[in-house]
Coordinates of C-alpha atoms and ligand atoms in Angstrom, one line a residue:
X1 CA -83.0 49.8 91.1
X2 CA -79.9 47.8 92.2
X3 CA -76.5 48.3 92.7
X4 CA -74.5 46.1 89.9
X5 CA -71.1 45.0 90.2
X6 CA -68.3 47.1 88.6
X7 CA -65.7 45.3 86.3
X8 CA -62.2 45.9 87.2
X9 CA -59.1 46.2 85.1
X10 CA -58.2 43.0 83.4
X11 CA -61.4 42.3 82.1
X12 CA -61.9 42.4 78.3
X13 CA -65.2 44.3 78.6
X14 CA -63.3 47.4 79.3
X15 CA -61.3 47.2 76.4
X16 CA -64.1 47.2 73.6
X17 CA -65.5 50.2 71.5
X18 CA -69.0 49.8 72.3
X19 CA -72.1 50.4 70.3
X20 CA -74.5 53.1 69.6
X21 CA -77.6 52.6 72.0
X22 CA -80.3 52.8 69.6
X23 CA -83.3 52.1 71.7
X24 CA -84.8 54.5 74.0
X25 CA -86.5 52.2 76.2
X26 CA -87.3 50.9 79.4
X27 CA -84.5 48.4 79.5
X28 CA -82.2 51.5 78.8
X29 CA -83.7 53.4 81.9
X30 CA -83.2 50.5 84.3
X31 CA -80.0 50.4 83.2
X32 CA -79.1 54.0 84.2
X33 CA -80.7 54.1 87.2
X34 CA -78.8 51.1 88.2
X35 CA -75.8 53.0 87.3
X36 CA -76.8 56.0 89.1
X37 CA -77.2 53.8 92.3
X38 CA -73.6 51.8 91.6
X39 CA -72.1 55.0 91.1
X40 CA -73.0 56.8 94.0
X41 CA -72.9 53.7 96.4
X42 CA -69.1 53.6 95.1
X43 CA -68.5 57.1 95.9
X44 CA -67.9 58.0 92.1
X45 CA -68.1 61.2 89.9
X46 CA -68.8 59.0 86.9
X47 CA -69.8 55.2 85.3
X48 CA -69.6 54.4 81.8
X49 CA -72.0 51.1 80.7
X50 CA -68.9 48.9 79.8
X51 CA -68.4 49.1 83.8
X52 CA -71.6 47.3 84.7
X53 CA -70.4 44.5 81.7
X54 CA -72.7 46.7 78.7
X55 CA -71.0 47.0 75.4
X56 CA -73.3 50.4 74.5
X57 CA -72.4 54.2 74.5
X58 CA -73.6 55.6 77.7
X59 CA -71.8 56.8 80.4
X60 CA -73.3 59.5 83.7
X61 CA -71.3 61.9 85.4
X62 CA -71.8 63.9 88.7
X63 CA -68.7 66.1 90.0
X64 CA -70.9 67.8 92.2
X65 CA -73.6 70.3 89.9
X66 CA -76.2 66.8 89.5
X67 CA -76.2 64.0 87.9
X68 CA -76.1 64.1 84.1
X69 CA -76.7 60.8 82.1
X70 CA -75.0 61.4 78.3
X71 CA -76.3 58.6 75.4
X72 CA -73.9 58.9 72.4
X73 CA -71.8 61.0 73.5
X74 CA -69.7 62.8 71.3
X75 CA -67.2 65.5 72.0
X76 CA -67.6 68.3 69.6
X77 CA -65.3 71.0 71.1
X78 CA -62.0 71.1 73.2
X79 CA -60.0 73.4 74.5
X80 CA -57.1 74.3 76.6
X81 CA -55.0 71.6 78.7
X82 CA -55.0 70.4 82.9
X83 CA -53.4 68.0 84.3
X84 CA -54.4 66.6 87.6
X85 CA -55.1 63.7 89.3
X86 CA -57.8 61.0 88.1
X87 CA -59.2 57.8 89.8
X88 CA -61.2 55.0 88.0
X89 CA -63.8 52.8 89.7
X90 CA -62.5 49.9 87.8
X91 CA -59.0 50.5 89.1
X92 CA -59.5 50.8 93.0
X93 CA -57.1 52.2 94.8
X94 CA -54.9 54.0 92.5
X95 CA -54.5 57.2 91.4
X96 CA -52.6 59.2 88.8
X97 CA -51.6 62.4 86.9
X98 CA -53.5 62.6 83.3
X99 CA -53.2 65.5 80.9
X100 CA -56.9 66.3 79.4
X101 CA -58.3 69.4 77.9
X102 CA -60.0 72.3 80.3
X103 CA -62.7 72.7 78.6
X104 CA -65.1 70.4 76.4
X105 CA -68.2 70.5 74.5
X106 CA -70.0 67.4 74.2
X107 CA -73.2 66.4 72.1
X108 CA -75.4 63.9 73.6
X109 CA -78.9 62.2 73.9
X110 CA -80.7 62.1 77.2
X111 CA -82.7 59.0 78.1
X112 CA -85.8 60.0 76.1
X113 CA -83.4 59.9 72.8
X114 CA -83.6 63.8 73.3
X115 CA -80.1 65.7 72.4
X116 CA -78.9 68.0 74.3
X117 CA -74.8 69.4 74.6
X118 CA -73.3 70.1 78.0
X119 CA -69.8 72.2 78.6
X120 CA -67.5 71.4 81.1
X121 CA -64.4 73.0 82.4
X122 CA -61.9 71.6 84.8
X123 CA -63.1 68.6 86.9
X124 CA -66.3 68.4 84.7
X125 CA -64.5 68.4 81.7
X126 CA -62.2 65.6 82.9
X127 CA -65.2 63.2 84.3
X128 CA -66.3 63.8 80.5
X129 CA -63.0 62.7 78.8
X130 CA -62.8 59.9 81.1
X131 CA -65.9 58.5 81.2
X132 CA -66.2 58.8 77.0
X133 CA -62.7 57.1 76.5
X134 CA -64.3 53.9 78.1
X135 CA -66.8 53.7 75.5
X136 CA -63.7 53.4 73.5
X137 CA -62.2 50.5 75.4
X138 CA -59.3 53.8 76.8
X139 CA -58.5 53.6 80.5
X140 CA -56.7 56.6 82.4
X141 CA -53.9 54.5 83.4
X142 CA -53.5 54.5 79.0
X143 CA -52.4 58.0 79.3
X144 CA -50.9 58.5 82.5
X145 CA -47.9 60.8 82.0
X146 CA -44.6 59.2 83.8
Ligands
LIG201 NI1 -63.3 55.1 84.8

């Protein structure tokens, strides 16, 4: 396990739609346990893979309840609307208002390839949105209301 270095805003690698992670493997493991480390070393609620410079769909989340590691993530149900105030690790040191939904189901795979769906509601549903717009290349600041 390591710590890896997160990209910051600016760099093209956080504006890419990355791919579907197709292999299951040890490589893919490393990967998130590196992020695990990264994330809570930074004193993060969640890392998406285009942080740590990898063009796949995975992101992991903690807000508190344990760490949950989403593969493919898709969001299958949303509902209501919060606004509050979001932080990014690849934008240190700035913080702003963002409109999301309160509440979200999302479909995923765990590291085995195993699927699984998660709800989240408030701050959990928020780390969610965030952290599954970077795998679409979307950065809070995108959708900061002014
Ligand atoms: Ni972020």
């Amino acid at each position: 396990m390591a710590i890896r270095n997160i990209v910051k805003k600016g760099d093209d690698v956080l504006r890419k739609i990355c791919r579907t992670q197709l292999n299951f493997d040890d490589k893919l493991a490393m990967i998130l346990d590196d992020m695990k480390d990264t994330m809570y070393e930074a004193d993060g609620v969640g890392l998406a893979a285009p942080q740590v410079g990898i063009l796949r769909r995975f992101c992991i989340i903690d807000v508190g309840d344990g760490l949950i590691e989403l593969v493919n993530p898709v969001i299958m149900e949303q509902s209501g609307s919060q606004i509050g105030q979001e932080g990014c690790l690849s934008v240190p040191n700035e913080y702003a208002d963002v409109q999301r939904p309160m509440y979200v189901k999302v479909r995923a795979q765990d590291r085995n390839g195993n699927n699984f769906v998660v709800e989240g509601e408030g701050l959990k549903a928020r780390a969610l949105c965030h952290e599954i717009d970077h795998l679409d290349g979307i950065l809070y600041i995108d959708k900061v209301k002014r």
